[in-house]
PDB file of C-alpha atoms in Angstrom:
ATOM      1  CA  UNK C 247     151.508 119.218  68.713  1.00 91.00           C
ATOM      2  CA  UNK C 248     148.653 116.862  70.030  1.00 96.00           C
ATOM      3  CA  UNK C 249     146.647 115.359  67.064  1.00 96.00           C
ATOM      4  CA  UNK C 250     145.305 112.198  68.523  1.00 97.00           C
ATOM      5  CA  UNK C 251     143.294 110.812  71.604  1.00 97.00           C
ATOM      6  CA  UNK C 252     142.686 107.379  72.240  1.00 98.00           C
ATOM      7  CA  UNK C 253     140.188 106.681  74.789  1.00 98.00           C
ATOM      8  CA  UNK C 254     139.546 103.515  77.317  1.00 97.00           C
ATOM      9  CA  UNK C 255     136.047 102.689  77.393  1.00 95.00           C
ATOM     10  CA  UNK C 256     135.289 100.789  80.639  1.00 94.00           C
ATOM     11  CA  UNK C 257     134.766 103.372  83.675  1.00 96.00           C
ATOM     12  CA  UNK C 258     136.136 106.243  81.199  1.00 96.00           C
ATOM     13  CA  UNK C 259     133.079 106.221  78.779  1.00 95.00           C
ATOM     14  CA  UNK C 260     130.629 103.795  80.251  1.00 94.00           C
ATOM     15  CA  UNK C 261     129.991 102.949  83.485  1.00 94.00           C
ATOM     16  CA  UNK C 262     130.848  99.509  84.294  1.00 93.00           C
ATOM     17  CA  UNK C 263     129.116  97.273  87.106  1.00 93.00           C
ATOM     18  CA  UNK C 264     130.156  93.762  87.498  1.00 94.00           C
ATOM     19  CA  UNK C 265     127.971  93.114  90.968  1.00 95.00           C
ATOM     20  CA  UNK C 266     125.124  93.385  88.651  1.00 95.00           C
ATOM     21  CA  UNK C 267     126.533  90.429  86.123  1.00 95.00           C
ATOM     22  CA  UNK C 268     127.135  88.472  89.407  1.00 97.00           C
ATOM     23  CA  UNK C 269     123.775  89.299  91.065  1.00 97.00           C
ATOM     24  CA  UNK C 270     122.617  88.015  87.883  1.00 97.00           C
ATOM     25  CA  UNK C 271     124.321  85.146  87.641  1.00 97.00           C
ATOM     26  CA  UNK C 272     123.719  84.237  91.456  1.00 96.00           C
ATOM     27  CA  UNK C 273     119.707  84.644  90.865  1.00 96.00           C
ATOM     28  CA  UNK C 274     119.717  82.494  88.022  1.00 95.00           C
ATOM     29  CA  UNK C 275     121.664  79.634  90.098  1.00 95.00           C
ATOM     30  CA  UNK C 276     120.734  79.913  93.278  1.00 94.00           C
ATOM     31  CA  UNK C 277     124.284  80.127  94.324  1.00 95.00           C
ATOM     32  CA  UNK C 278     125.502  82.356  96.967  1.00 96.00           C
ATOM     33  CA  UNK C 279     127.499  85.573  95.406  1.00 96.00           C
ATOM     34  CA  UNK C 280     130.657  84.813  97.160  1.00 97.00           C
ATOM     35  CA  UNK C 281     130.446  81.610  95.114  1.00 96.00           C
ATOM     36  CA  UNK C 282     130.144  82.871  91.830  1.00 96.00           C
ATOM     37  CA  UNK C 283     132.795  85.530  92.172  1.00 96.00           C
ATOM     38  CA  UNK C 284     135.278  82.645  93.227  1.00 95.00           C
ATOM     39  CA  UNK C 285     133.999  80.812  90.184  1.00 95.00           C
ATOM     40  CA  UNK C 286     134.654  83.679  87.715  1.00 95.00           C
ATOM     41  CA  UNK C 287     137.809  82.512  85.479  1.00 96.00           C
ATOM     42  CA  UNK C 288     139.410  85.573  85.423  1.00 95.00           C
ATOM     43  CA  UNK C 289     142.113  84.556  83.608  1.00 97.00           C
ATOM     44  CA  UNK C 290     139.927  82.811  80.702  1.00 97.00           C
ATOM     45  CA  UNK C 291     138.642  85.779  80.334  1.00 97.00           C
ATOM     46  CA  UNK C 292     141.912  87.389  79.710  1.00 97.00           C
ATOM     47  CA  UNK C 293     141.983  85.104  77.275  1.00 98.00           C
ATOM     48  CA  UNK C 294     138.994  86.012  75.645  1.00 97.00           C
ATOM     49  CA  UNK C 295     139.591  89.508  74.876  1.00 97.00           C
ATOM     50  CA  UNK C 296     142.484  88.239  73.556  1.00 98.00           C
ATOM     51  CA  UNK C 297     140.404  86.360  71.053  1.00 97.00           C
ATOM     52  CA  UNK C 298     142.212  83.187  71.933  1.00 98.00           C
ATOM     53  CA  UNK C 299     139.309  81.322  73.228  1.00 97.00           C
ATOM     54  CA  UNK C 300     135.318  81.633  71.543  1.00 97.00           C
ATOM     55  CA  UNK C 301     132.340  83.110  73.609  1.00 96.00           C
ATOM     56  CA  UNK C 302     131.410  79.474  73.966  1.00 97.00           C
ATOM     57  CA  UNK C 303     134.523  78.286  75.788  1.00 98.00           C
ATOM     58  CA  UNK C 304     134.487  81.336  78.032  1.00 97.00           C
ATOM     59  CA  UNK C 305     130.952  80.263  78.965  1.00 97.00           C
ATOM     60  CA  UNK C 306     131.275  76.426  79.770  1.00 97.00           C
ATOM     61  CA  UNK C 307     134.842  77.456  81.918  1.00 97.00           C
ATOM     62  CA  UNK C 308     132.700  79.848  84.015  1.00 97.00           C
ATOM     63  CA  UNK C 309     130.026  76.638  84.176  1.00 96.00           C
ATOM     64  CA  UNK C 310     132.291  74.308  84.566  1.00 95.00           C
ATOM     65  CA  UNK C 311     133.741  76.157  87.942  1.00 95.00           C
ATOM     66  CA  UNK C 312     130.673  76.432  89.459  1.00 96.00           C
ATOM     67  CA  UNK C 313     129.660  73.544  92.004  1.00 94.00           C
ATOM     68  CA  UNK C 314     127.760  70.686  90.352  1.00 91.00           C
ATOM     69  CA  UNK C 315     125.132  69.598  88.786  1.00 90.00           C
ATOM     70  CA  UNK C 316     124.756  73.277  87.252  1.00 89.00           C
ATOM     71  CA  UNK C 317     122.095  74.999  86.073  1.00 89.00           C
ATOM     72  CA  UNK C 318     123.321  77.951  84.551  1.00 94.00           C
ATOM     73  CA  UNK C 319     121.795  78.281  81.166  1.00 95.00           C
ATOM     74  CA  UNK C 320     124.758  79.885  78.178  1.00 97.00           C
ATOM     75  CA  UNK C 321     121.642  82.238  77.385  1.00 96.00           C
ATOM     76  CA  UNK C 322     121.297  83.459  80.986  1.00 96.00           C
ATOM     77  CA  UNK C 323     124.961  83.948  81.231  1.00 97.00           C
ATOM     78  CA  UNK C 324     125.058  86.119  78.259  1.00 95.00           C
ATOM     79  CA  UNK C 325     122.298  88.463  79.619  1.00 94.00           C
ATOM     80  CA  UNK C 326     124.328  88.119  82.816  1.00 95.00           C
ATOM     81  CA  UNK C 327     127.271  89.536  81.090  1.00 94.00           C
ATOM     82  CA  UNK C 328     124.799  92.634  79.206  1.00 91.00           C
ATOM     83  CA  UNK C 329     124.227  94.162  82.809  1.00 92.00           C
ATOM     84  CA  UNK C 330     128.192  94.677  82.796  1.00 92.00           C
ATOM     85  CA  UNK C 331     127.716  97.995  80.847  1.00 90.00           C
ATOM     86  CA  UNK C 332     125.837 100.503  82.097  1.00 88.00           C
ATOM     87  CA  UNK C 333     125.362 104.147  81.369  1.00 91.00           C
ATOM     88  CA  UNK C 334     127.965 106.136  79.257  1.00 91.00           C
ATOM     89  CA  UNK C 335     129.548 108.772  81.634  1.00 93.00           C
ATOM     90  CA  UNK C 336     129.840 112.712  81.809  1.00 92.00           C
ATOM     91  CA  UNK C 337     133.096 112.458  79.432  1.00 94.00           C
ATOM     92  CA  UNK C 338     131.056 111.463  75.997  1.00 92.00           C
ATOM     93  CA  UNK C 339     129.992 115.325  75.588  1.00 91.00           C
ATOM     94  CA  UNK C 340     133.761 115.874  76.241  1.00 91.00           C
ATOM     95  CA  UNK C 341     134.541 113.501  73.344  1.00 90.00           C
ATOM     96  CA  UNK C 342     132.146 115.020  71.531  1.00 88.00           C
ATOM     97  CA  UNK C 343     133.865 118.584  71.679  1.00 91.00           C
ATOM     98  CA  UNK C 344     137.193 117.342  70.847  1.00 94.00           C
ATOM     99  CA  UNK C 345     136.144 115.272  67.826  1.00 92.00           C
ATOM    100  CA  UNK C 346     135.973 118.536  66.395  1.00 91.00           C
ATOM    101  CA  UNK C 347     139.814 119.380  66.384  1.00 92.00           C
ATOM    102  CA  UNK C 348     141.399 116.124  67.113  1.00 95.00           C
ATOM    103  CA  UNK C 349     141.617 112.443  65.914  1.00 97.00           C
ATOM    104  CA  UNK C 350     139.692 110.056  68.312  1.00 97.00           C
ATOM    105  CA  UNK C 351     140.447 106.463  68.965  1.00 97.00           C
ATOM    106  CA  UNK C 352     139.194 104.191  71.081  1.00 97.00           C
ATOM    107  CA  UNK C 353     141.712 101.473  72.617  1.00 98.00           C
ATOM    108  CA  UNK C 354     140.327  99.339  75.141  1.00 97.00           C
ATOM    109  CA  UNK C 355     140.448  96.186  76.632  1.00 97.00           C
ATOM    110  CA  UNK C 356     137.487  94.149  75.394  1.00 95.00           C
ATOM    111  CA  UNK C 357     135.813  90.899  73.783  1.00 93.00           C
ATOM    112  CA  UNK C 358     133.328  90.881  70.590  1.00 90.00           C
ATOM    113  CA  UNK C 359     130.097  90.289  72.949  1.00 89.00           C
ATOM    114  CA  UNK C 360     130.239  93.972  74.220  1.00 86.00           C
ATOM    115  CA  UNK C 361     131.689  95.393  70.888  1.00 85.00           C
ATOM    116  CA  UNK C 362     129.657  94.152  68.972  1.00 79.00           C
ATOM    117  CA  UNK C 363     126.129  93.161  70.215  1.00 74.00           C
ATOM    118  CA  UNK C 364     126.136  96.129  72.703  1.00 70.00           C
ATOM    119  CA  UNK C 365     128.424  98.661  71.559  1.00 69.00           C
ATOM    120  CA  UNK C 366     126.746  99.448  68.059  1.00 66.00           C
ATOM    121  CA  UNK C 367     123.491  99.685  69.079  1.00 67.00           C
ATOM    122  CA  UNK C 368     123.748 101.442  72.781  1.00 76.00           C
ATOM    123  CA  UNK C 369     125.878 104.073  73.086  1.00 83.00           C
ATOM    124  CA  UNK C 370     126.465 106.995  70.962  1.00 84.00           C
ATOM    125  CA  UNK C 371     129.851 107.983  71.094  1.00 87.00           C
ATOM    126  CA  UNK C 372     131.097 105.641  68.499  1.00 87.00           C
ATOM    127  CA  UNK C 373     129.446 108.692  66.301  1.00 90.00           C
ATOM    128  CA  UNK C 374     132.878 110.609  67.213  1.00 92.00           C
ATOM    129  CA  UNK C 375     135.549 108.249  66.347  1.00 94.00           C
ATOM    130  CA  UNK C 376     138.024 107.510  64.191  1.00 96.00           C
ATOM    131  CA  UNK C 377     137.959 103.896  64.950  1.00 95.00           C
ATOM    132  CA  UNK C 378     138.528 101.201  67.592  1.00 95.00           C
ATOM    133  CA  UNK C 379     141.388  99.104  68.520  1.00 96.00           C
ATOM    134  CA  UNK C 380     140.206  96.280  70.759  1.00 96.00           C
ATOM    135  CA  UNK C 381     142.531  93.682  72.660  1.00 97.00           C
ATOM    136  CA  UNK C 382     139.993  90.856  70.974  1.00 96.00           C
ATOM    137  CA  UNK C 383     141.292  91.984  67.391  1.00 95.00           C
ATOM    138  CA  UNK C 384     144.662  92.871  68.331  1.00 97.00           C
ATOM    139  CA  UNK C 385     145.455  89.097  70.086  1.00 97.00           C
ATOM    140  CA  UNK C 386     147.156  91.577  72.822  1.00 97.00           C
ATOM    141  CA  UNK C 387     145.607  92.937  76.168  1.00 98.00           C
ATOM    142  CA  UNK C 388     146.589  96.262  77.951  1.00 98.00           C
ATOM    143  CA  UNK C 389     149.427  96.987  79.626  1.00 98.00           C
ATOM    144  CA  UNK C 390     151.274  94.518  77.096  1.00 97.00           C
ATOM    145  CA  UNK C 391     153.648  97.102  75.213  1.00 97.00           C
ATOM    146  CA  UNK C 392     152.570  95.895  71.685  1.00 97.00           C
ATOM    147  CA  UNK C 393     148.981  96.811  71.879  1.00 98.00           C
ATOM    148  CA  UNK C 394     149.875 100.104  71.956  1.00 98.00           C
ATOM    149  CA  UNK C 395     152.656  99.868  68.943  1.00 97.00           C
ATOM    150  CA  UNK C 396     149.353  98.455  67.462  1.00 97.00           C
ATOM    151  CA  UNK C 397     147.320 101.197  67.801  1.00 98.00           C
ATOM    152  CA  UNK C 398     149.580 103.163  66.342  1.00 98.00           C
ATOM    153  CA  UNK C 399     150.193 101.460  63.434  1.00 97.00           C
ATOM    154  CA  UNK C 400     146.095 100.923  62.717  1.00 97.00           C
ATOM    155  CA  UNK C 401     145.035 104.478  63.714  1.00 97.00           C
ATOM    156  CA  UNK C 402     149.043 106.059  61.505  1.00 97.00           C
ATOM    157  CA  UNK C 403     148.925 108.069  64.604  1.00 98.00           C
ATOM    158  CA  UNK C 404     152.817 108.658  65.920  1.00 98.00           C
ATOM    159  CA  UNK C 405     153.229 108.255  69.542  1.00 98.00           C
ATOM    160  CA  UNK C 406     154.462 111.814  70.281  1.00 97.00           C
ATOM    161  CA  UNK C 407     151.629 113.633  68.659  1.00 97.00           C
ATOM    162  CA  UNK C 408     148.957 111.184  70.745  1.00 98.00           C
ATOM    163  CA  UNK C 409     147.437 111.061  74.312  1.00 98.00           C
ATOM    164  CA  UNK C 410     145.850 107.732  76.097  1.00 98.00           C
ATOM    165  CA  UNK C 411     143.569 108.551  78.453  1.00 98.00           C
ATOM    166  CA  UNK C 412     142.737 105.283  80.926  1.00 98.00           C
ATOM    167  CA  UNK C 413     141.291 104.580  84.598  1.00 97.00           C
ATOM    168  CA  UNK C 414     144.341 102.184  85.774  1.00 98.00           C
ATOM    169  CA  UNK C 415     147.825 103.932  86.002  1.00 98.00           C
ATOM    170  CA  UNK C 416     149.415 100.578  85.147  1.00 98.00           C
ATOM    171  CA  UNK C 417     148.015 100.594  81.539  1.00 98.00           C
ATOM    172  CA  UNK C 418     149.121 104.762  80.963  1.00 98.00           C
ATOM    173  CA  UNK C 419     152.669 104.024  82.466  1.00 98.00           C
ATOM    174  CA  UNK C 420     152.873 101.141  79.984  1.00 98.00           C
ATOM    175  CA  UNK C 421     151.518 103.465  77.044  1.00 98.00           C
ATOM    176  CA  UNK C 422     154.026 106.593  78.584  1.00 98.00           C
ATOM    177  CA  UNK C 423     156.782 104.037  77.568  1.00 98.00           C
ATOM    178  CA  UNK C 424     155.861 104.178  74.037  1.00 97.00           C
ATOM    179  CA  UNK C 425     156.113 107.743  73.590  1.00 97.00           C
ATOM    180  CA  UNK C 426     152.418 108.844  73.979  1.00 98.00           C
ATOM    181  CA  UNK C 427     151.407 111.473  76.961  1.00 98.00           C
ATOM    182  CA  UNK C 428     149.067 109.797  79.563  1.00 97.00           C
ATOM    183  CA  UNK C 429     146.214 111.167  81.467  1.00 98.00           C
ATOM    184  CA  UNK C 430     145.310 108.468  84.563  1.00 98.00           C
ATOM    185  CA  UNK C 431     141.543 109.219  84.455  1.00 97.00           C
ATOM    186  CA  UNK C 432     139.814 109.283  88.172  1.00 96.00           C
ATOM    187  CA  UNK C 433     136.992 111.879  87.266  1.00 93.00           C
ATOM    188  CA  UNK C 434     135.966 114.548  84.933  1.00 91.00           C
ATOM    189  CA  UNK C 435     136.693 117.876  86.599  1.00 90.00           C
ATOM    190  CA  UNK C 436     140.786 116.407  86.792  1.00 94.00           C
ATOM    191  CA  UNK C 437     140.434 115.343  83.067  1.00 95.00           C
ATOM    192  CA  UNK C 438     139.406 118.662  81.897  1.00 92.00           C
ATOM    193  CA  UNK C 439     142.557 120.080  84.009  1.00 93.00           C
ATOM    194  CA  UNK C 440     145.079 117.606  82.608  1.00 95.00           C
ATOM    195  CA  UNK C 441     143.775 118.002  78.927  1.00 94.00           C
ATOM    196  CA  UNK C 442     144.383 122.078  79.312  1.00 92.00           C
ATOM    197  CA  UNK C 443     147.672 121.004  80.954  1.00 93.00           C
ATOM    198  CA  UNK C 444     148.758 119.592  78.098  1.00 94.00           C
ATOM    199  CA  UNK C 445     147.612 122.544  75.867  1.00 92.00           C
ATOM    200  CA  UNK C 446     144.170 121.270  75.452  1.00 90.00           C
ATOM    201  CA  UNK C 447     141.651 124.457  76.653  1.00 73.00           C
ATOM    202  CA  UNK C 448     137.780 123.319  76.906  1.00 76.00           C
ATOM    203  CA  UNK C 449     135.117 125.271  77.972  1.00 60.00           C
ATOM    204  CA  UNK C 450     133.890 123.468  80.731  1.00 55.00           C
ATOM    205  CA  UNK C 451     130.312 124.009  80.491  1.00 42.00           C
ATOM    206  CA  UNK C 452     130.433 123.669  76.606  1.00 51.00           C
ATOM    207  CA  UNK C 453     131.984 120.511  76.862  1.00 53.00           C
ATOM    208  CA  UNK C 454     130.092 118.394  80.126  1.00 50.00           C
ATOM    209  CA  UNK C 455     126.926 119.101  78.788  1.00 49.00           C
TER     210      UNK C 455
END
């Protein structure tokens, strides 16, 4: 018997749009796009939702790799990085419905700038969860195997009784290999499906509206 659902955020809940952090960024240094893409540490920033590295030291990397003298202010690169979330998608009023029967976690790849100056005062469906796990707290990104034997032991959910719903295959095959059913999320009309697939029956129009 399903009792838990544990949501990704990013592209599942909110709409994410990194052209418009580096469209930002690129206005505020003059610096072609192409540049400031090459620039972007991307694995410092794995390291920062890991909570291995401070805001600080994510900023002056991304600085740092950008051609010299630079310009870019640490206060223009953290509006930069605000534009990164946009609008929460169709599948809140989803998470909404199910809140009603089932446990609801989020567990997501993330770092404390978007958790927790954007998060909790933006977007409403943290008013249907049971909580959060977040690589930044856990010291462990997605599709790393102990993230999700994490979640389980924060949320007391058991693996067998859960589903992770996520936009990149490679993170659900990972979670599938710790017991919990996986829905690979590429829209909301195939999410409603594979929830009633698995036993999960939602009125459609109740639930995307």
């Amino acid at each position: 018997m399903i009792k838990n659902i544990f949501f990704d955020i990013g592209n599942v809940l909110i709409h994410i749009h990194p052209d418009r952090c580096v469209q930002y960024w690129a206005d505020s240094t003059d610096l072609p796009i192409d540049v400031i893409k090459d620039a972007f540490p991307l694995e410092v920033h794995y390291a920062y939702e890991r909570g291995e590295i401070s805001g600080h030291e994510f900023f002056l990397s991304f600085r740092d790799g950008l051609p010299q003298p630079c310009c870019l202010k640490e206060s223009d690169f953290w509006r930069g990085w605000t534009t990164l979330l946009r609008k929460e998608t169709p599948v809140v009023p989803l998470l909404k419905t199910l809140s009603a029967n089932y446990n609801i976690w989020l567990l997501s790849n993330t770092n404390p700038r978007h958790i927790k100056d954007e998060l909790d005062l933006r977007f409403s469906f943290l008013n249907y969860i049971d909580g959060g796990i977040y690589s930044f707290d856990a010291g462990i990104r997605k599709p790393d195997s102990a993230i999700y034997e994490y979640a389980l032991e924060k949320s007391g959910a058991k693996a067998n009784e859960s589903v992770f719903i996520d936009d990149l295959i490679d993170n659900i095959k990972a979670a599938q290999k710790q017991g919990f059913l996986g829905i690979h999320y590429v829209g909301e009309d195939q999410l409603l499906e594979d929830l009633n697939n698995l036993g999960i029956e939602i009125d459609k129009m109740a639930a995307l509206v």
